Amino acid sequence: MSTEVSRRHVLAAGAALAGSAALIAGSEGTAGAATAPIGTGEEKSKVKPTIVLVHGGYADSSCWNATIQELQHKGYATVCGSNPLRGIPTDAPYIGSLLDSISGPVVLVAHSMGGTVITNAAAGKSNVKALVYIAAFVPDVGETQGELITKFPGSEVEPVSVPVPYTKADGTTGIDLYLSKDGQAAFAADISPADFRVLQATQRPFDADSFTFPTTAAAWKTIPSWGLVAGRDKAIPPACERWMYSRANARKVVEVPRSSHVVMISHPKIVTDLIVDAAKATS
């Protein structure tokens, strides 16, 4: 082999190794950038909370998909709690156990009936630093969802709720409520008909008894809260949302004037901004 050929082989091998090293360093740098905070020393010492999202009735965890994408883009770890929708005695301990499984601070977010669940589940949980209510119930001790939803006029979901009997574990009969295919105007008027059909097909029904269980704890009395009002909500009347957030002394209330009840689907960026505001204020 000539000296020139050998020299070329050495140069080529060296270039390949250098390229590999650059790729490895680049990938490590990218991973570091995704997890390491940027800014002053004080900012670097802060730990971003995990965002836990809890859905309400007539929905499942997928209703948070657009919000999750926004939060993850901003570098927040996210967990969606699959709310059983059986009522406070079942739902609150279940979500409470999820909170216990998460190390580090948590910002707990809920939509609709999920608000009742987190109000009970977060009580006594020292890792929960903020509660964010998105067009959600915020009950006080002793109150039921049935009382709150009728406190102000404007809810239109009852006529589009379909009762379906089911057999409980103890053999008794319960009633599940499903959102009918005619329920878009009352529940999700500002999303496309195609998106509503998917939501309606993937919904988790809730036990009708969910409206009858009294709240046993009010976590918002000790944990700071934030609230979002859906201005054209025909599930929980906007006046009721404003009243509940005011009573809870919410640190910040955002109103989306043209939004239906499913604001996290139709306006995910606004929802995300409010959650991030709560995260930054409490971390």
mmCIF file of N, CA and C in Angstrom, residues 129-131 133 220 222-227 245-254 274 277-283:
data_model
loop_
_atom_site.group_PDB
_atom_site.id
_atom_site.type_symbol
_atom_site.label_atom_id
_atom_site.label_comp_id
_atom_site.label_asym_id
_atom_site.label_seq_id
_atom_site.Cartn_x
_atom_site.Cartn_y
_atom_site.Cartn_z
ATOM 1 N N LYS A 129 -48.849 21.637 45.061
ATOM 2 C CA LYS A 129 -48.524 23.035 45.320
ATOM 3 C C LYS A 129 -49.551 24.008 44.761
ATOM 4 N N ALA A 130 -50.354 23.558 43.787
ATOM 5 C CA ALA A 130 -51.359 24.437 43.183
ATOM 6 C C ALA A 130 -52.497 23.606 42.620
ATOM 7 N N LEU A 131 -53.689 24.176 42.657
ATOM 8 C CA LEU A 131 -54.879 23.580 42.051
ATOM 9 C C LEU A 131 -55.332 24.488 40.919
ATOM 10 N N TYR A 133 -58.401 24.938 38.217
ATOM 11 C CA TYR A 133 -59.756 24.506 37.866
ATOM 12 C C TYR A 133 -60.113 25.037 36.482
ATOM 13 N N TRP A 220 -58.758 23.519 48.466
ATOM 14 C CA TRP A 220 -58.479 24.907 48.065
ATOM 15 C C TRP A 220 -58.390 25.854 49.264
ATOM 16 N N THR A 222 -56.386 25.369 51.707
ATOM 17 C CA THR A 222 -54.983 25.383 52.128
ATOM 18 C C THR A 222 -53.999 25.400 50.958
ATOM 19 N N ILE A 223 -54.469 25.108 49.749
ATOM 20 C CA ILE A 223 -53.604 25.076 48.566
ATOM 21 C C ILE A 223 -54.058 26.184 47.619
ATOM 22 N N PRO A 224 -53.145 27.036 47.138
ATOM 23 C CA PRO A 224 -53.554 28.122 46.242
ATOM 24 C C PRO A 224 -54.184 27.593 44.957
ATOM 25 N N SER A 225 -55.167 28.342 44.465
ATOM 26 C CA SER A 225 -55.906 27.879 43.290
ATOM 27 C C SER A 225 -55.941 28.927 42.187
ATOM 28 N N TRP A 226 -56.156 28.436 40.974
ATOM 29 C CA TRP A 226 -56.334 29.243 39.775
ATOM 30 C C TRP A 226 -57.618 28.750 39.102
ATOM 31 N N GLY A 227 -58.277 29.609 38.311
ATOM 32 C CA GLY A 227 -59.518 29.189 37.673
ATOM 33 C C GLY A 227 -59.674 29.717 36.262
ATOM 34 N N TYR A 245 -64.909 30.191 41.985
ATOM 35 C CA TYR A 245 -63.513 30.638 41.993
ATOM 36 C C TYR A 245 -63.319 31.810 42.954
ATOM 37 N N SER A 246 -64.311 32.679 42.995
ATOM 38 C CA SER A 246 -64.226 33.819 43.915
ATOM 39 C C SER A 246 -64.232 33.341 45.360
ATOM 40 N N ARG A 247 -65.105 32.391 45.671
ATOM 41 C CA ARG A 247 -65.181 31.867 47.024
ATOM 42 C C ARG A 247 -63.876 31.186 47.422
ATOM 43 N N ALA A 248 -63.212 30.548 46.463
ATOM 44 C CA ALA A 248 -61.956 29.854 46.735
ATOM 45 C C ALA A 248 -60.757 30.807 46.772
ATOM 46 N N ASN A 249 -61.031 32.107 46.579
ATOM 47 C CA ASN A 249 -59.956 33.109 46.571
ATOM 48 C C ASN A 249 -58.868 32.752 45.555
ATOM 49 N N ALA A 250 -59.304 32.378 44.365
ATOM 50 C CA ALA A 250 -58.358 32.015 43.310
ATOM 51 C C ALA A 250 -57.396 33.171 43.050
ATOM 52 N N ARG A 251 -56.131 32.839 42.928
ATOM 53 C CA ARG A 251 -55.112 33.865 42.715
ATOM 54 C C ARG A 251 -55.268 34.551 41.369
ATOM 55 N N LYS A 252 -55.748 33.789 40.397
ATOM 56 C CA LYS A 252 -55.952 34.360 39.064
ATOM 57 C C LYS A 252 -57.106 33.630 38.400
ATOM 58 N N VAL A 253 -57.987 34.388 37.760
ATOM 59 C CA VAL A 253 -59.101 33.817 37.012
ATOM 60 C C VAL A 253 -59.037 34.350 35.589
ATOM 61 N N VAL A 254 -59.017 33.441 34.637
ATOM 62 C CA VAL A 254 -59.005 33.796 33.219
ATOM 63 C C VAL A 254 -60.356 33.428 32.624
ATOM 64 N N LEU A 274 -52.353 29.264 31.702
ATOM 65 C CA LEU A 274 -52.822 29.377 33.071
ATOM 66 C C LEU A 274 -52.133 28.341 33.968
ATOM 67 N N ASP A 277 -48.645 29.464 34.582
ATOM 68 C CA ASP A 277 -48.657 30.570 35.536
ATOM 69 C C ASP A 277 -48.712 30.027 36.975
ATOM 70 N N ALA A 278 -49.551 29.035 37.194
ATOM 71 C CA ALA A 278 -49.654 28.429 38.524
ATOM 72 C C ALA A 278 -48.370 27.711 38.898
ATOM 73 N N ALA A 279 -47.771 27.030 37.926
ATOM 74 C CA ALA A 279 -46.523 26.297 38.192
ATOM 75 C C ALA A 279 -45.401 27.252 38.580
ATOM 76 N N LYS A 280 -45.273 28.338 37.842
ATOM 77 C CA LYS A 280 -44.201 29.291 38.121
ATOM 78 C C LYS A 280 -44.414 30.008 39.443
ATOM 79 N N ALA A 281 -45.659 30.270 39.766
ATOM 80 C CA ALA A 281 -45.961 31.017 40.996
ATOM 81 C C ALA A 281 -45.724 30.191 42.249
ATOM 82 N N THR A 282 -45.707 28.877 42.112
ATOM 83 C CA THR A 282 -45.610 28.025 43.292
ATOM 84 C C THR A 282 -44.368 27.137 43.303
ATOM 85 N N SER A 283 -43.406 27.446 42.424
ATOM 86 C CA SER A 283 -42.177 26.631 42.399
ATOM 87 C C SER A 283 -40.944 27.530 42.490
#
